[in-house]
Amino acid sequence: MNRRNTPTKEAVLNLLLNSSKALSQDAIERQLDIDINRATIYRVLNRFCEDNLVHKIVAEDGKQYFAICKKCENPQEIIKYHFHFRCLSCDTIECMQVPVEYSVPSGYEVQNANCVLTGTCNDCS
Amino acid sequence: MNRRNTPTKEAVLNLLLNSSKALSQDAIERQLDIDINRATIYRVLNRFCEDNLVHKIVAEDGKQYFAICKKCENPQEIIKYHFHFRCLSCDTIECMQVPVEYSVPSGYEVQNANCVLTGTCNDCS
DNA sequence: TATATTATTGCAATATTGTTGCATTAAAGA
DNA sequence: TCTTTAATGCAACAATATTGCAATAATATA
């Protein structure tokens, strides 16, 4: 399944690259200049996730948010997972530098961590 | 807004009390002997949450899960938040004793933490 | 450059989860 | 027993996300 470059893909990627926050599908649709179908946006985002370009966070509102996290790409950092912060005031989600530290009993195998702190962010407090 | 005791309330509470795992609305509906309307189950659960009898976890499947966590009630433990583990194999969510440890930059105020580890649990590995 | 292959897209339909309005029922105090 | 109003069932609704299918277009190949 080879990937092809399309204006859609490029537009979504650029939006994410220029955003300091994680974005939901509807936020992406709203912020894009061009009109892209909802289903297409989801498909593009899911493909990005498959290719490890983007990571997905599910907040307690049950919605999916997507982010390109530059910190993730830092090869020095072994930190695989980091906290996310959801501000209830400005309704944004951002990647925090704070790593997720945990230990699980033997027998448990962790494949992913989805950790969201909720509250008021620096800008809104 | 006084609360009243009803068979529904009692049934849901007993189910949660006897469950070692966090349950979703549909799981509760399935496991109950009596037939209870979906909306009612949600209302009962949300009331339990308001009364701090139960806590709610949102997993990466976007679904809400509810649990009575005995560990939460231990007054010795200052631990407010703990990790949850979602097993992809048996599709359950359980409360872990592992506390969530984090620090946020000044200016951020944390009101809640929703942390779910995903993978394979002890029973399934 | 023209053509063939097939990844990508838009559209509509569908599934799932959760909430809300409203009339009815029933718990609990007077 | 009567009154108050919390709780319930039902249907409708809202929001999020996915899927099938036909049409389109990116890319490799001739």
JSON list of N, CA and C (backbone and C1' of nucleotides) in Angstrom, two decimals, chain A residues 4-7 38-39 42-43 46 62-64, chain D residues 15-21 24-28:
[
{"chain": "A", "resi": 4, "resn": "ARG", "atom": "N", "xyz": [0.53, 8.21, -1.48]},
{"chain": "A", "resi": 4, "resn": "ARG", "atom": "CA", "xyz": [0.65, 9.22, -2.53]},
{"chain": "A", "resi": 4, "resn": "ARG", "atom": "C", "xyz": [0.53, 10.60, -1.92]},
{"chain": "A", "resi": 5, "resn": "ASN", "atom": "N", "xyz": [1.18, 11.54, -2.51]},
{"chain": "A", "resi": 5, "resn": "ASN", "atom": "CA", "xyz": [1.08, 12.91, -2.01]},
{"chain": "A", "resi": 5, "resn": "ASN", "atom": "C", "xyz": [-0.13, 13.59, -2.63]},
{"chain": "A", "resi": 6, "resn": "THR", "atom": "N", "xyz": [-0.90, 14.20, -1.76]},
{"chain": "A", "resi": 6, "resn": "THR", "atom": "CA", "xyz": [-2.09, 14.91, -2.25]},
{"chain": "A", "resi": 6, "resn": "THR", "atom": "C", "xyz": [-2.18, 16.24, -1.52]},
{"chain": "A", "resi": 7, "resn": "PRO", "atom": "N", "xyz": [-2.88, 17.19, -2.12]},
{"chain": "A", "resi": 7, "resn": "PRO", "atom": "CA", "xyz": [-3.07, 18.50, -1.49]},
{"chain": "A", "resi": 7, "resn": "PRO", "atom": "C", "xyz": [-3.71, 18.35, -0.10]},
{"chain": "A", "resi": 38, "resn": "ARG", "atom": "N", "xyz": [-15.15, 15.25, 5.86]},
{"chain": "A", "resi": 38, "resn": "ARG", "atom": "CA", "xyz": [-14.89, 14.73, 7.20]},
{"chain": "A", "resi": 38, "resn": "ARG", "atom": "C", "xyz": [-14.25, 13.34, 7.16]},
{"chain": "A", "resi": 39, "resn": "ALA", "atom": "N", "xyz": [-14.81, 12.47, 6.38]},
{"chain": "A", "resi": 39, "resn": "ALA", "atom": "CA", "xyz": [-14.29, 11.10, 6.31]},
{"chain": "A", "resi": 39, "resn": "ALA", "atom": "C", "xyz": [-12.85, 11.10, 5.81]},
{"chain": "A", "resi": 42, "resn": "TYR", "atom": "N", "xyz": [-10.42, 12.11, 8.57]},
{"chain": "A", "resi": 42, "resn": "TYR", "atom": "CA", "xyz": [-10.17, 10.97, 9.46]},
{"chain": "A", "resi": 42, "resn": "TYR", "atom": "C", "xyz": [-9.23, 9.97, 8.82]},
{"chain": "A", "resi": 43, "resn": "ARG", "atom": "N", "xyz": [-9.44, 9.71, 7.54]},
{"chain": "A", "resi": 43, "resn": "ARG", "atom": "CA", "xyz": [-8.59, 8.73, 6.87]},
{"chain": "A", "resi": 43, "resn": "ARG", "atom": "C", "xyz": [-7.15, 9.21, 6.78]},
{"chain": "A", "resi": 46, "resn": "ASN", "atom": "N", "xyz": [-5.64, 8.97, 10.30]},
{"chain": "A", "resi": 46, "resn": "ASN", "atom": "CA", "xyz": [-5.35, 7.59, 10.69]},
{"chain": "A", "resi": 46, "resn": "ASN", "atom": "C", "xyz": [-4.15, 7.04, 9.93]},
{"chain": "A", "resi": 62, "resn": "GLY", "atom": "N", "xyz": [-14.23, 12.05, 25.07]},
{"chain": "A", "resi": 62, "resn": "GLY", "atom": "CA", "xyz": [-14.41, 10.93, 24.15]},
{"chain": "A", "resi": 62, "resn": "GLY", "atom": "C", "xyz": [-13.96, 11.22, 22.74]},
{"chain": "A", "resi": 63, "resn": "LYS", "atom": "N", "xyz": [-13.46, 12.42, 22.52]},
{"chain": "A", "resi": 63, "resn": "LYS", "atom": "CA", "xyz": [-13.05, 12.81, 21.18]},
{"chain": "A", "resi": 63, "resn": "LYS", "atom": "C", "xyz": [-11.58, 12.50, 20.93]},
{"chain": "A", "resi": 64, "resn": "GLN", "atom": "N", "xyz": [-11.26, 12.29, 19.67]},
{"chain": "A", "resi": 64, "resn": "GLN", "atom": "CA", "xyz": [-9.88, 12.04, 19.28]},
{"chain": "A", "resi": 64, "resn": "GLN", "atom": "C", "xyz": [-9.20, 13.35, 18.93]},
{"chain": "D", "resi": 15, "resn": "DA", "atom": "P", "xyz": [-24.60, 18.72, 18.14]},
{"chain": "D", "resi": 15, "resn": "DA", "atom": "O5'", "xyz": [-23.40, 17.71, 18.35]},
{"chain": "D", "resi": 15, "resn": "DA", "atom": "C5'", "xyz": [-23.17, 17.16, 19.63]},
{"chain": "D", "resi": 15, "resn": "DA", "atom": "C4'", "xyz": [-22.16, 16.05, 19.50]},
{"chain": "D", "resi": 15, "resn": "DA", "atom": "C3'", "xyz": [-21.12, 16.30, 18.40]},
{"chain": "D", "resi": 15, "resn": "DA", "atom": "O3'", "xyz": [-19.83, 16.19, 18.99]},
{"chain": "D", "resi": 15, "resn": "DA", "atom": "C1'", "xyz": [-22.10, 14.14, 18.17]},
{"chain": "D", "resi": 16, "resn": "DT", "atom": "P", "xyz": [-18.52, 16.40, 18.08]},
{"chain": "D", "resi": 16, "resn": "DT", "atom": "O5'", "xyz": [-18.07, 14.89, 17.86]},
{"chain": "D", "resi": 16, "resn": "DT", "atom": "C5'", "xyz": [-17.89, 14.06, 18.99]},
{"chain": "D", "resi": 16, "resn": "DT", "atom": "C4'", "xyz": [-17.56, 12.67, 18.52]},
{"chain": "D", "resi": 16, "resn": "DT", "atom": "C3'", "xyz": [-16.43, 12.60, 17.48]},
{"chain": "D", "resi": 16, "resn": "DT", "atom": "O3'", "xyz": [-15.44, 11.71, 17.97]},
{"chain": "D", "resi": 16, "resn": "DT", "atom": "C1'", "xyz": [-18.33, 11.36, 16.77]},
{"chain": "D", "resi": 17, "resn": "DA", "atom": "P", "xyz": [-14.02, 11.59, 17.19]},
{"chain": "D", "resi": 17, "resn": "DA", "atom": "O5'", "xyz": [-14.28, 10.36, 16.23]},
{"chain": "D", "resi": 17, "resn": "DA", "atom": "C5'", "xyz": [-14.61, 9.11, 16.80]},
{"chain": "D", "resi": 17, "resn": "DA", "atom": "C4'", "xyz": [-15.06, 8.16, 15.72]},
{"chain": "D", "resi": 17, "resn": "DA", "atom": "C3'", "xyz": [-14.10, 8.02, 14.53]},
{"chain": "D", "resi": 17, "resn": "DA", "atom": "O3'", "xyz": [-13.53, 6.72, 14.59]},
{"chain": "D", "resi": 17, "resn": "DA", "atom": "C1'", "xyz": [-16.38, 8.08, 13.85]},
{"chain": "D", "resi": 18, "resn": "DT", "atom": "P", "xyz": [-12.60, 6.19, 13.39]},
{"chain": "D", "resi": 18, "resn": "DT", "atom": "O5'", "xyz": [-13.61, 5.35, 12.51]},
{"chain": "D", "resi": 18, "resn": "DT", "atom": "C5'", "xyz": [-14.48, 4.43, 13.16]},
{"chain": "D", "resi": 18, "resn": "DT", "atom": "C4'", "xyz": [-15.34, 3.72, 12.14]},
{"chain": "D", "resi": 18, "resn": "DT", "atom": "C3'", "xyz": [-14.58, 3.17, 10.92]},
{"chain": "D", "resi": 18, "resn": "DT", "atom": "O3'", "xyz": [-14.99, 1.82, 10.75]},
{"chain": "D", "resi": 18, "resn": "DT", "atom": "C1'", "xyz": [-16.41, 4.47, 10.22]},
{"chain": "D", "resi": 19, "resn": "DT", "atom": "P", "xyz": [-14.27, 0.90, 9.67]},
{"chain": "D", "resi": 19, "resn": "DT", "atom": "O5'", "xyz": [-15.34, 0.87, 8.48]},
{"chain": "D", "resi": 19, "resn": "DT", "atom": "C5'", "xyz": [-16.69, 0.54, 8.77]},
{"chain": "D", "resi": 19, "resn": "DT", "atom": "C4'", "xyz": [-17.49, 0.49, 7.48]},
{"chain": "D", "resi": 19, "resn": "DT", "atom": "C3'", "xyz": [-16.71, -0.03, 6.27]},
{"chain": "D", "resi": 19, "resn": "DT", "atom": "O3'", "xyz": [-17.53, -0.95, 5.54]},
{"chain": "D", "resi": 19, "resn": "DT", "atom": "C1'", "xyz": [-17.64, 2.10, 5.80]},
{"chain": "D", "resi": 20, "resn": "DG", "atom": "P", "xyz": [-16.91, -1.82, 4.38]},
{"chain": "D", "resi": 20, "resn": "DG", "atom": "O5'", "xyz": [-17.90, -1.49, 3.18]},
{"chain": "D", "resi": 20, "resn": "DG", "atom": "C5'", "xyz": [-19.31, -1.35, 3.42]},
{"chain": "D", "resi": 20, "resn": "DG", "atom": "C4'", "xyz": [-20.00, -0.90, 2.16]},
{"chain": "D", "resi": 20, "resn": "DG", "atom": "C3'", "xyz": [-19.39, -1.42, 0.86]},
{"chain": "D", "resi": 20, "resn": "DG", "atom": "O3'", "xyz": [-20.43, -1.62, -0.10]},
{"chain": "D", "resi": 20, "resn": "DG", "atom": "C1'", "xyz": [-19.19, 0.94, 0.93]},
{"chain": "D", "resi": 21, "resn": "DC", "atom": "P", "xyz": [-20.10, -2.27, -1.53]},
{"chain": "D", "resi": 21, "resn": "DC", "atom": "O5'", "xyz": [-20.12, -1.00, -2.49]},
{"chain": "D", "resi": 21, "resn": "DC", "atom": "C5'", "xyz": [-21.12, -0.01, -2.33]},
{"chain": "D", "resi": 21, "resn": "DC", "atom": "C4'", "xyz": [-20.86, 1.13, -3.30]},
{"chain": "D", "resi": 21, "resn": "DC", "atom": "C3'", "xyz": [-20.07, 0.73, -4.55]},
{"chain": "D", "resi": 21, "resn": "DC", "atom": "O3'", "xyz": [-20.60, 1.36, -5.69]},
{"chain": "D", "resi": 21, "resn": "DC", "atom": "C1'", "xyz": [-18.99, 2.50, -3.47]},
{"chain": "D", "resi": 24, "resn": "DT", "atom": "P", "xyz": [-15.49, 11.91, -11.86]},
{"chain": "D", "resi": 24, "resn": "DT", "atom": "O5'", "xyz": [-14.10, 12.05, -11.09]},
{"chain": "D", "resi": 24, "resn": "DT", "atom": "C5'", "xyz": [-14.08, 12.62, -9.77]},
{"chain": "D", "resi": 24, "resn": "DT", "atom": "C4'", "xyz": [-12.66, 12.56, -9.25]},
{"chain": "D", "resi": 24, "resn": "DT", "atom": "C3'", "xyz": [-11.61, 13.10, -10.21]},
{"chain": "D", "resi": 24, "resn": "DT", "atom": "O3'", "xyz": [-10.88, 14.10, -9.53]},
{"chain": "D", "resi": 24, "resn": "DT", "atom": "C1'", "xyz": [-10.95, 11.01, -9.32]},
{"chain": "D", "resi": 25, "resn": "DA", "atom": "P", "xyz": [-9.80, 15.01, -10.29]},
{"chain": "D", "resi": 25, "resn": "DA", "atom": "O5'", "xyz": [-8.44, 14.31, -9.82]},
{"chain": "D", "resi": 25, "resn": "DA", "atom": "C5'", "xyz": [-8.16, 14.18, -8.43]},
{"chain": "D", "resi": 25, "resn": "DA", "atom": "C4'", "xyz": [-6.89, 13.38, -8.27]},
{"chain": "D", "resi": 25, "resn": "DA", "atom": "C3'", "xyz": [-5.73, 13.84, -9.15]},
{"chain": "D", "resi": 25, "resn": "DA", "atom": "O3'", "xyz": [-4.53, 13.59, -8.44]},
{"chain": "D", "resi": 25, "resn": "DA", "atom": "C1'", "xyz": [-6.17, 11.63, -9.63]},
{"chain": "D", "resi": 26, "resn": "DA", "atom": "P", "xyz": [-3.40, 14.72, -8.34]},
{"chain": "D", "resi": 26, "resn": "DA", "atom": "O5'", "xyz": [-2.19, 13.86, -7.75]},
{"chain": "D", "resi": 26, "resn": "DA", "atom": "C5'", "xyz": [-2.34, 13.20, -6.51]},
{"chain": "D", "resi": 26, "resn": "DA", "atom": "C4'", "xyz": [-1.50, 11.94, -6.48]},
{"chain": "D", "resi": 26, "resn": "DA", "atom": "C3'", "xyz": [-0.08, 12.11, -7.01]},
{"chain": "D", "resi": 26, "resn": "DA", "atom": "O3'", "xyz": [0.80, 11.39, -6.16]},
{"chain": "D", "resi": 26, "resn": "DA", "atom": "C1'", "xyz": [-1.18, 10.44, -8.27]},
{"chain": "D", "resi": 27, "resn": "DT", "atom": "P", "xyz": [2.38, 11.62, -6.18]},
{"chain": "D", "resi": 27, "resn": "DT", "atom": "O5'", "xyz": [2.89, 10.35, -7.01]},
{"chain": "D", "resi": 27, "resn": "DT", "atom": "C5'", "xyz": [2.63, 9.06, -6.49]},
{"chain": "D", "resi": 27, "resn": "DT", "atom": "C4'", "xyz": [2.89, 8.02, -7.56]},
{"chain": "D", "resi": 27, "resn": "DT", "atom": "C3'", "xyz": [4.24, 8.16, -8.29]},
{"chain": "D", "resi": 27, "resn": "DT", "atom": "O3'", "xyz": [5.02, 7.02, -7.98]},
{"chain": "D", "resi": 27, "resn": "DT", "atom": "C1'", "xyz": [2.47, 7.63, -9.78]},
{"chain": "D", "resi": 28, "resn": "DA", "atom": "P", "xyz": [6.52, 6.87, -8.52]},
{"chain": "D", "resi": 28, "resn": "DA", "atom": "O5'", "xyz": [6.37, 5.53, -9.38]},
{"chain": "D", "resi": 28, "resn": "DA", "atom": "C5'", "xyz": [5.60, 4.44, -8.87]},
{"chain": "D", "resi": 28, "resn": "DA", "atom": "C4'", "xyz": [5.29, 3.47, -10.00]},
{"chain": "D", "resi": 28, "resn": "DA", "atom": "C3'", "xyz": [6.51, 3.10, -10.86]},
{"chain": "D", "resi": 28, "resn": "DA", "atom": "O3'", "xyz": [6.46, 1.71, -11.16]},
{"chain": "D", "resi": 28, "resn": "DA", "atom": "C1'", "xyz": [4.83, 4.05, -12.22]}
]
